[in-house]
Amino acid sequence: MAHRMYRLFVKPMGFFLLAMIVVGAIIIIVGETLLAFYQPDFTSELQRPELYVALALAIGVMAVGALVTSRPAGSLGPLDRELAIGGESIFAPEPPPVDVRLRRGEPGTLADIQEGYVLYAQSGPLARVLGILPGEQEYGKRRRGLIYATGMYGASAELWIPIEAVLAVYPETQSVFLAAKGDETEHFGWNLPPESFRRDERRPHQPPSSF
């Protein structure tokens, strides 16, 4: 209940208040800057210095934007990095609770995982399996394999989940349970493809802190 209240009310209000503070600060700074150059003695519009200051600021902002957008990809350092503010809609439906009947039948093995199986985290259904990728060396760690899946209920459209995160498999219900809460896929880096997928020298992300 507390998590639902946070997603539906606290989080939207927090973003709204933060946007108001940022916009208000920009308006105040620009206004105070122009007032500092205001001269009430001038009667001609062409002699008002604050107008030229405002024009110079506008041209400066456009010039900086034009310079940044004209630079080749990979030459801007931190500005080239992807910034994820959030890929899940605030009003996206929450996943239903895990049905205890899904743990029915004899437990299976990792070899039983096939396309169409549903991956479950503690919070509920997380993704649907599309395929299994072989193990590889990544960031100095040897992966046993990766589960390629598509997210459900607002999760990332593509997920590459390490086999090591699998807690249990139930072939009868085509269910795979993960040792994860469900809302930390981006924190673990599961929403990013393996390092070996890239053919250029740019690294899409740093080594994940977990798994």
GROMACS .gro file of C-alpha atoms in nm:
model
  211
    1MET     CA    1   0.000   0.000   0.000
    2ALA     CA    2   0.281   0.239   0.088
    3HIS     CA    3   0.456   0.169  -0.242
    4ARG     CA    4   0.133   0.234  -0.434
    5MET     CA    5   0.079   0.568  -0.253
    6TYR     CA    6   0.437   0.666  -0.333
    7ARG     CA    7   0.397   0.588  -0.705
    8LEU     CA    8   0.057   0.752  -0.749
    9PHE     CA    9   0.087   1.061  -0.529
   10VAL     CA   10   0.426   1.131  -0.368
   11LYS     CA   11   0.636   1.075  -0.680
   12PRO     CA   12   0.421   1.287  -0.919
   13MET     CA   13   0.398   1.571  -0.665
   14GLY     CA   14   0.774   1.557  -0.610
   15PHE     CA   15   0.845   1.593  -0.983
   16PHE     CA   16   0.594   1.880  -1.006
   17LEU     CA   17   0.745   2.069  -0.711
   18LEU     CA   18   1.098   2.018  -0.842
   19ALA     CA   19   0.999   2.152  -1.184
   20MET     CA   20   0.837   2.456  -1.020
   21ILE     CA   21   1.152   2.528  -0.818
   22VAL     CA   22   1.382   2.499  -1.122
   23VAL     CA   23   1.161   2.716  -1.345
   24GLY     CA   24   1.113   2.972  -1.068
   25ALA     CA   25   1.487   2.993  -1.007
   26ILE     CA   26   1.555   3.051  -1.378
   27ILE     CA   27   1.289   3.323  -1.397
   28ILE     CA   28   1.424   3.501  -1.088
   29ILE     CA   29   1.787   3.487  -1.206
   30VAL     CA   30   1.703   3.619  -1.554
   31GLY     CA   31   1.474   3.889  -1.413
   32GLU     CA   32   1.725   4.011  -1.156
   33THR     CA   33   1.999   4.018  -1.420
   34LEU     CA   34   1.791   4.235  -1.655
   35LEU     CA   35   1.680   4.466  -1.372
   36ALA     CA   36   2.042   4.525  -1.282
   37PHE     CA   37   2.101   4.670  -1.629
   38TYR     CA   38   1.778   4.872  -1.639
   39GLN     CA   39   1.826   5.250  -1.675
   40PRO     CA   40   1.505   5.453  -1.621
   41ASP     CA   41   1.664   5.767  -1.773
   42PHE     CA   42   1.666   5.624  -2.128
   43THR     CA   43   1.360   5.703  -2.337
   44SER     CA   44   1.469   5.542  -2.664
   45GLU     CA   45   1.421   5.168  -2.701
   46LEU     CA   46   1.750   5.138  -2.888
   47GLN     CA   47   1.939   5.284  -2.590
   48ARG     CA   48   1.811   5.042  -2.327
   49PRO     CA   49   2.106   4.821  -2.221
   50GLU     CA   50   1.890   4.545  -2.067
   51LEU     CA   51   1.745   4.467  -2.410
   52TYR     CA   52   2.091   4.408  -2.552
   53VAL     CA   53   2.182   4.193  -2.250
   54ALA     CA   54   1.870   3.980  -2.303
   55LEU     CA   55   1.949   3.948  -2.675
   56ALA     CA   56   2.307   3.848  -2.598
   57LEU     CA   57   2.191   3.584  -2.349
   58ALA     CA   58   1.945   3.438  -2.601
   59ILE     CA   59   2.207   3.425  -2.875
   60GLY     CA   60   2.456   3.270  -2.632
   61VAL     CA   61   2.216   2.991  -2.536
   62MET     CA   62   2.140   2.914  -2.901
   63ALA     CA   63   2.511   2.922  -2.990
   64VAL     CA   64   2.598   2.675  -2.714
   65GLY     CA   65   2.313   2.446  -2.820
   66ALA     CA   66   2.421   2.462  -3.185
   67LEU     CA   67   2.781   2.383  -3.089
   68VAL     CA   68   2.682   2.083  -2.878
   69THR     CA   69   2.450   1.934  -3.140
   70SER     CA   70   2.706   1.978  -3.418
   71ARG     CA   71   2.979   1.781  -3.242
   72PRO     CA   72   3.037   1.420  -3.357
   73ALA     CA   73   2.906   1.140  -3.140
   74GLY     CA   74   3.148   1.033  -2.869
   75SER     CA   75   3.333   1.365  -2.843
   76LEU     CA   76   3.129   1.524  -2.564
   77GLY     CA   77   3.227   1.294  -2.280
   78PRO     CA   78   2.960   1.294  -2.005
   79LEU     CA   79   2.708   1.464  -2.236
   80ASP     CA   80   2.707   1.154  -2.459
   81ARG     CA   81   2.599   0.927  -2.176
   82GLU     CA   82   2.239   0.815  -2.166
   83LEU     CA   83   2.042   0.958  -1.876
   84ALA     CA   84   1.748   0.749  -1.768
   85ILE     CA   85   1.499   0.952  -1.568
   86GLY     CA   86   1.247   0.670  -1.580
   87GLY     CA   87   1.108   0.433  -1.837
   88GLU     CA   88   0.801   0.329  -1.640
   89SER     CA   89   0.488   0.537  -1.652
   90ILE     CA   90   0.379   0.676  -1.317
   91PHE     CA   91   0.029   0.548  -1.383
   92ALA     CA   92   0.133   0.207  -1.521
   93PRO     CA   93  -0.064  -0.074  -1.359
   94GLU     CA   94   0.116  -0.260  -1.087
   95PRO     CA   95   0.190  -0.627  -1.153
   96PRO     CA   96  -0.050  -0.868  -0.986
   97PRO     CA   97   0.079  -1.056  -0.681
   98VAL     CA   98   0.248  -1.389  -0.742
   99ASP     CA   99  -0.002  -1.673  -0.736
  100VAL     CA  100   0.115  -1.947  -0.501
  101ARG     CA  101  -0.035  -2.203  -0.741
  102LEU     CA  102   0.245  -2.122  -0.988
  103ARG     CA  103   0.480  -2.327  -0.768
  104ARG     CA  104   0.297  -2.642  -0.872
  105GLY     CA  105   0.458  -2.961  -0.991
  106GLU     CA  106   0.812  -3.091  -0.973
  107PRO     CA  107   1.086  -2.824  -0.970
  108GLY     CA  108   1.285  -2.815  -1.291
  109THR     CA  109   1.634  -2.713  -1.390
  110LEU     CA  110   1.785  -2.426  -1.586
  111ALA     CA  111   1.777  -2.642  -1.897
  112ASP     CA  112   1.396  -2.643  -1.882
  113ILE     CA  113   1.367  -2.267  -1.941
  114GLN     CA  114   1.227  -2.204  -2.288
  115GLU     CA  115   1.063  -1.931  -2.491
  116GLY     CA  116   0.728  -1.831  -2.342
  117TYR     CA  117   0.818  -1.895  -1.978
  118VAL     CA  118   0.726  -1.610  -1.743
  119LEU     CA  119   0.988  -1.463  -1.509
  120TYR     CA  120   0.861  -1.371  -1.163
  121ALA     CA  121   1.027  -1.140  -0.913
  122GLN     CA  122   0.912  -1.080  -0.556
  123SER     CA  123   0.683  -0.800  -0.676
  124GLY     CA  124   0.510  -1.016  -0.939
  125PRO     CA  125   0.544  -1.096  -1.312
  126LEU     CA  126   0.854  -0.926  -1.453
  127ALA     CA  127   0.915  -1.050  -1.808
  128ARG     CA  128   0.848  -1.320  -2.066
  129VAL     CA  129   1.136  -1.533  -2.195
  130LEU     CA  130   1.233  -1.489  -2.561
  131GLY     CA  131   1.542  -1.707  -2.561
  132ILE     CA  132   1.857  -1.821  -2.383
  133LEU     CA  133   2.201  -1.682  -2.472
  134PRO     CA  134   2.520  -1.881  -2.408
  135GLY     CA  135   2.763  -1.789  -2.134
  136GLU     CA  136   3.044  -1.543  -2.196
  137GLN     CA  137   3.320  -1.347  -2.027
  138GLU     CA  138   3.203  -1.002  -1.918
  139TYR     CA  139   3.378  -0.752  -1.688
  140GLY     CA  140   3.612  -1.024  -1.568
  141LYS     CA  141   3.325  -1.254  -1.471
  142ARG     CA  142   3.223  -1.573  -1.644
  143ARG     CA  143   2.849  -1.578  -1.708
  144ARG     CA  144   2.672  -1.914  -1.718
  145GLY     CA  145   2.424  -1.767  -1.962
  146LEU     CA  146   2.172  -1.489  -2.012
  147ILE     CA  147   1.794  -1.498  -2.035
  148TYR     CA  148   1.675  -1.268  -2.312
  149ALA     CA  149   1.327  -1.149  -2.219
  150THR     CA  150   1.071  -0.876  -2.282
  151GLY     CA  151   0.940  -0.682  -1.985
  152MET     CA  152   0.583  -0.684  -1.855
  153TYR     CA  153   0.381  -0.425  -1.660
  154GLY     CA  154   0.607  -0.130  -1.737
  155ALA     CA  155   0.943  -0.311  -1.721
  156SER     CA  156   1.203  -0.253  -1.994
  157ALA     CA  157   1.111  -0.384  -2.338
  158GLU     CA  158   1.436  -0.582  -2.352
  159LEU     CA  159   1.609  -0.751  -2.060
  160TRP     CA  160   1.925  -0.962  -2.042
  161ILE     CA  161   1.902  -1.143  -1.708
  162PRO     CA  162   2.193  -1.357  -1.580
  163ILE     CA  163   2.119  -1.724  -1.524
  164GLU     CA  164   2.270  -1.680  -1.177
  165ALA     CA  165   1.961  -1.481  -1.074
  166VAL     CA  166   1.727  -1.779  -1.120
  167LEU     CA  167   1.591  -1.908  -0.791
  168ALA     CA  168   1.353  -2.183  -0.906
  169VAL     CA  169   1.197  -2.326  -1.222
  170TYR     CA  170   0.855  -2.492  -1.250
  171PRO     CA  171   0.802  -2.645  -1.597
  172GLU     CA  172   0.440  -2.743  -1.528
  173THR     CA  173   0.334  -2.377  -1.498
  174GLN     CA  174   0.616  -2.243  -1.720
  175SER     CA  175   0.728  -2.020  -1.435
  176VAL     CA  176   1.077  -1.900  -1.343
  177PHE     CA  177   1.133  -1.731  -1.008
  178LEU     CA  178   1.417  -1.481  -0.970
  179ALA     CA  179   1.613  -1.380  -0.663
  180ALA     CA  180   1.521  -1.015  -0.716
  181LYS     CA  181   1.259  -0.774  -0.592
  182GLY     CA  182   1.165  -0.657  -0.942
  183ASP     CA  183   1.231  -0.282  -0.943
  184GLU     CA  184   1.611  -0.298  -0.962
  185THR     CA  185   1.657  -0.420  -1.321
  186GLU     CA  186   1.817  -0.091  -1.430
  187HIS     CA  187   2.032  -0.083  -1.117
  188PHE     CA  188   2.167  -0.428  -1.200
  189GLY     CA  189   2.217  -0.331  -1.566
  190TRP     CA  190   1.977  -0.598  -1.689
  191ASN     CA  191   1.820  -0.351  -1.933
  192LEU     CA  192   2.148  -0.315  -2.125
  193PRO     CA  193   2.285  -0.568  -2.377
  194PRO     CA  194   2.602  -0.766  -2.301
  195GLU     CA  195   2.932  -0.594  -2.365
  196SER     CA  196   3.013  -0.839  -2.646
  197PHE     CA  197   2.714  -0.713  -2.847
  198ARG     CA  198   2.887  -0.382  -2.924
  199ARG     CA  199   3.119  -0.353  -3.224
  200ASP     CA  200   3.262  -0.007  -3.147
  201GLU     CA  201   3.489   0.108  -2.867
  202ARG     CA  202   3.221   0.287  -2.669
  203ARG     CA  203   3.113   0.106  -2.357
  204PRO     CA  204   2.738   0.145  -2.304
  205HIS     CA  205   2.759   0.113  -1.928
  206GLN     CA  206   2.995   0.047  -1.644
  207PRO     CA  207   3.019  -0.290  -1.470
  208PRO     CA  208   2.699  -0.351  -1.273
  209SER     CA  209   2.733  -0.345  -0.896
  210SER     CA  210   2.541  -0.671  -0.853
  211PHE     CA  211   2.524  -1.005  -1.032
   0.00000   0.00000   0.00000
